[in-house]
XYZ file of C-alpha atoms in Angstrom:
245
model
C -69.117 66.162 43.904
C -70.752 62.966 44.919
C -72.835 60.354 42.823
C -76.500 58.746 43.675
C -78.432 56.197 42.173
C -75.697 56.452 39.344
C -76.792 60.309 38.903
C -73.874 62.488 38.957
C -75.231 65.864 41.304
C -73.265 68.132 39.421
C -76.258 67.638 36.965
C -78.412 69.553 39.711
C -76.754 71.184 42.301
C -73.029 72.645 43.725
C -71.721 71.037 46.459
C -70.498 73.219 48.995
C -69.238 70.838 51.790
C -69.140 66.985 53.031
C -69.338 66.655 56.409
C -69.212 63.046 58.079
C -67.347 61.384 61.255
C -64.246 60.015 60.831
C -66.032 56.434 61.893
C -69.797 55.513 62.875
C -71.070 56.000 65.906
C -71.166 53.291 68.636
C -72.806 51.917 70.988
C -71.045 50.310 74.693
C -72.613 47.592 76.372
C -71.628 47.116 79.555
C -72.548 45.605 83.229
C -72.857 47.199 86.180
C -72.340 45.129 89.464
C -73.161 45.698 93.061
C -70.446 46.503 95.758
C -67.525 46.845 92.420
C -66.506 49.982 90.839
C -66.822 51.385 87.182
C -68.635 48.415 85.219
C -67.593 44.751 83.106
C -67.438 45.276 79.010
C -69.577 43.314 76.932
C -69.175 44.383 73.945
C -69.121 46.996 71.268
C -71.626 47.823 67.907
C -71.379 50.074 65.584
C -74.604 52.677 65.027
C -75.807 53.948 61.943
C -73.461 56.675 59.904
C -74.926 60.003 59.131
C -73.336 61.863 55.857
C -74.181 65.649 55.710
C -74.019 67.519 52.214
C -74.159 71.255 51.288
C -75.357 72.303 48.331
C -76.660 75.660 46.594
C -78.526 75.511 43.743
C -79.045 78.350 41.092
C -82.250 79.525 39.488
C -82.956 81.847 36.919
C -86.428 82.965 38.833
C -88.080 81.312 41.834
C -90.008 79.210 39.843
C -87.331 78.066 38.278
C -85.396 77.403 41.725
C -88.522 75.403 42.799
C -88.741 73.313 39.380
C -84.948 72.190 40.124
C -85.773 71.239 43.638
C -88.748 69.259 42.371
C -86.463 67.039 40.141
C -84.071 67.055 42.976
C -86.534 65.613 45.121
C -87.494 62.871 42.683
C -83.524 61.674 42.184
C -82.785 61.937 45.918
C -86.258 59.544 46.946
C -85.708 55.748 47.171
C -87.761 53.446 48.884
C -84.287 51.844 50.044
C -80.435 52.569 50.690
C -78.695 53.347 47.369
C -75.230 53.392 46.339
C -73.654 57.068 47.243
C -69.793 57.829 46.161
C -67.758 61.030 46.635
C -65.113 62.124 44.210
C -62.574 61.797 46.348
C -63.198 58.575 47.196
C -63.925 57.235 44.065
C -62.933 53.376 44.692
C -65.140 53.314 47.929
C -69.588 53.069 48.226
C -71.703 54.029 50.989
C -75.310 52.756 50.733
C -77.567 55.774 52.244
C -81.318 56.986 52.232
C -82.319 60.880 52.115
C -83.352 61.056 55.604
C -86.804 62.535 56.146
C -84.912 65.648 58.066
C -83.826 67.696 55.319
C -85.649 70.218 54.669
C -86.382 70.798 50.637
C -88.215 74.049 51.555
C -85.036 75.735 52.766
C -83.437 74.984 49.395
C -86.242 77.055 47.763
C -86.498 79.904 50.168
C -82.701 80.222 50.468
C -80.947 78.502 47.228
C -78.860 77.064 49.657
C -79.338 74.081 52.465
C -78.297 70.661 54.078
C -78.998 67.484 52.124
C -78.749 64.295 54.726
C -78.412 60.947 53.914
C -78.508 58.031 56.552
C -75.967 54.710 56.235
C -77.964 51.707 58.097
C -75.228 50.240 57.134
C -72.202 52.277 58.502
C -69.295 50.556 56.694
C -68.005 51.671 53.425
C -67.811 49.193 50.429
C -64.730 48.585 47.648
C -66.368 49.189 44.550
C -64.448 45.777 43.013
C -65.906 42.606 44.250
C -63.402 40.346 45.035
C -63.632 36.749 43.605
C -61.296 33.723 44.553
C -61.036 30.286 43.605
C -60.533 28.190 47.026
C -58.164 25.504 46.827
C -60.249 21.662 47.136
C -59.010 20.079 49.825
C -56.248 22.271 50.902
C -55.901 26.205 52.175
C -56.518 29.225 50.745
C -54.487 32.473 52.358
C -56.609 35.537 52.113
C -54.983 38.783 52.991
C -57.399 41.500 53.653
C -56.844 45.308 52.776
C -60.049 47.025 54.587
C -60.459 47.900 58.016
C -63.300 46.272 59.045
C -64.505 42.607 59.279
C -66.080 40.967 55.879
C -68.940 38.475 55.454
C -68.458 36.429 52.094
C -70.637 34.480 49.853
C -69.428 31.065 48.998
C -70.509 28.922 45.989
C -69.279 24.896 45.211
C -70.199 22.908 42.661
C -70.039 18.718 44.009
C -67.211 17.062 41.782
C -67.912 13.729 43.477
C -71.015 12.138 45.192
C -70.534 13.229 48.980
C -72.270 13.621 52.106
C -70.386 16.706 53.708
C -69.469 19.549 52.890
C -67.099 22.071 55.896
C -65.232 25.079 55.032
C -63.348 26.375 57.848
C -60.939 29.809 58.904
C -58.498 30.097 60.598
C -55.745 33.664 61.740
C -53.203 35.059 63.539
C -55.447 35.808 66.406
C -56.101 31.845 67.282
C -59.861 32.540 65.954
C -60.483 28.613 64.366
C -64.193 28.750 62.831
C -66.187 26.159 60.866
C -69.846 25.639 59.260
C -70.435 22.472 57.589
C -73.874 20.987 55.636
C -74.884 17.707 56.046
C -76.432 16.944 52.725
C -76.460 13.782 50.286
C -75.041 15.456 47.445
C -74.599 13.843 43.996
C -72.238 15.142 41.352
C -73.251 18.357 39.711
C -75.445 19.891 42.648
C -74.982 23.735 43.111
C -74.415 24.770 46.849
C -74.744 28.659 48.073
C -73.616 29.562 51.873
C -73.878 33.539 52.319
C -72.851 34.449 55.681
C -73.841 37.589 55.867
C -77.497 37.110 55.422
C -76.735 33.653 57.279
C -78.335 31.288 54.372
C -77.768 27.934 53.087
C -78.803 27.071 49.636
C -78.301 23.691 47.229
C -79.719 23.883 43.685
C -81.525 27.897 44.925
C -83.215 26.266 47.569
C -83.208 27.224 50.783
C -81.709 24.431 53.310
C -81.023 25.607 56.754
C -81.555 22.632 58.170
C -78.734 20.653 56.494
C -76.191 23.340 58.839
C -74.716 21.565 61.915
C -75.270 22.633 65.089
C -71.671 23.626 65.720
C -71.599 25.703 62.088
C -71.093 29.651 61.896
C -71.364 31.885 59.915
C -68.024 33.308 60.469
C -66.263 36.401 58.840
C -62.962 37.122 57.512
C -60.812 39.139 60.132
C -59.777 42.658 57.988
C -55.740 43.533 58.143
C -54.535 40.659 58.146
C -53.769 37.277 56.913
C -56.842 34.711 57.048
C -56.709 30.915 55.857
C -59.443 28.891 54.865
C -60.033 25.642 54.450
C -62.640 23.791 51.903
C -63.805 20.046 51.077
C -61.878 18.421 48.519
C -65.121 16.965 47.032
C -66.027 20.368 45.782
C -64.881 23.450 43.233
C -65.403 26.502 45.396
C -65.186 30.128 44.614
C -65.434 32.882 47.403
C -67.025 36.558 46.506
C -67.269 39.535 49.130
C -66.628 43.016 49.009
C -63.751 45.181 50.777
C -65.208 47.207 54.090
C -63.880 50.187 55.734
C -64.785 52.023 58.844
């Protein structure tokens, strides 16, 4: 049984089988040099994920078989990636998009056929957003369940009248990140840094150019213990969402 667009498909269809890799597919970068054997790593990215479903559907007559595929069709469409859970993984979300592959036709003909959804994004998603107040002027440990590296969205509201604000990361693998915006800021102002989408915003505008030119938008390393540091000028919350391979 799985769940899209908050549509439960046992309301349509029975679902026969889930069949998905174990983790996304990935792509190998690497350099090949003259007169040297094999070839130099660069690095490593993960490709999309590709969920399979079958289903069978039962109709009284054909007509009726083709009237079920019709409102099929018109929960599975989406113009982007929607939120798609499995029963057995109830506490987890995938964000997927029929892809234009699957063939509708072979659910009428047959009763039975292959629904497939694409993941742009291949990593799954804890269905609790996580939500932590950072300590002002001090560190905050953050220990990280998931498997695979996070991207969170910081907020801070200016306590006193300042001209910097840094928030900085460090772990047990030596990794020592920062990102800092050079702003005047007077008491009260509302600062957003998301680092996936890499944006900067103060009072919902955006302000990219108030980043430093040594900033990052870092991440949070997954299984294991990650400690960041904030500005004491500021009260800071953190938000992001569990990922898994």
């Amino acid at each position: 049984m799985f769940t899209f667009k908050g549509n439960n498909s046992d309301t349509f269809l029975k679902v026969l089988k889930v069949r998905q890799s174990v983790l996304p597919s990935s792509k190998i970068s690497m350099v090949e040099v003259a007169g040297r054997s094999g070839a130099y790593f660069v690095k490593k990215e993960h490709g999309v994920r590709t969920i399979e479903i079958e289903v069978a559907i039962i109709g009284a007559s054909q007509t009726d078989l083709r009237n079920k595929v019709r409102q099929i069709a018109d929960w599975l469409d989406s113009e982007q990636p929607e939120a798609l859970t499995f029963s057995d993984e109830p506490d987890k979300i995938y964000y997927a998009i029929l892809d234009r592959e699957t063939d509708l036709e072979e659910i009428v003909s047959l009763g039975t056929g292959t629904l497939k959804f694409t993941c742009p994004d291949p990593f799954a998603y804890a269905t609790n957003e996580t939500t932590l107040s950072l300590v002002a002027g001090g560190t905050t440990e953050i220990d990280l369940a998931g498997t695979a590296r996070v991207y969170p969205v910081v907020t801070a509201t200016v306590n006193t009248a300042t001209n910097l604000f840094r928030i900085s990361r460090g772990d047990a693998f030596g990794n020592d990140d920062k990102l800092e915006v050079s702003f005047s800021f007077a008491v009260g102002d509302q600062l957003e840094v998301d680092f996936m989408k890499g944006t900067v915003k103060i009072n919902g505008t955006l302000q990219m150019q108030t980043l430093t030119l040594d900033s990052d938008f870092y991440y949070l390393e997954p299984k294991g213990k990650n400690f960041v540091w904030t500005s004491g000028e500021f009260t800071s919350q953190m938000k992001f969402s569990e990922r898994f391979k």
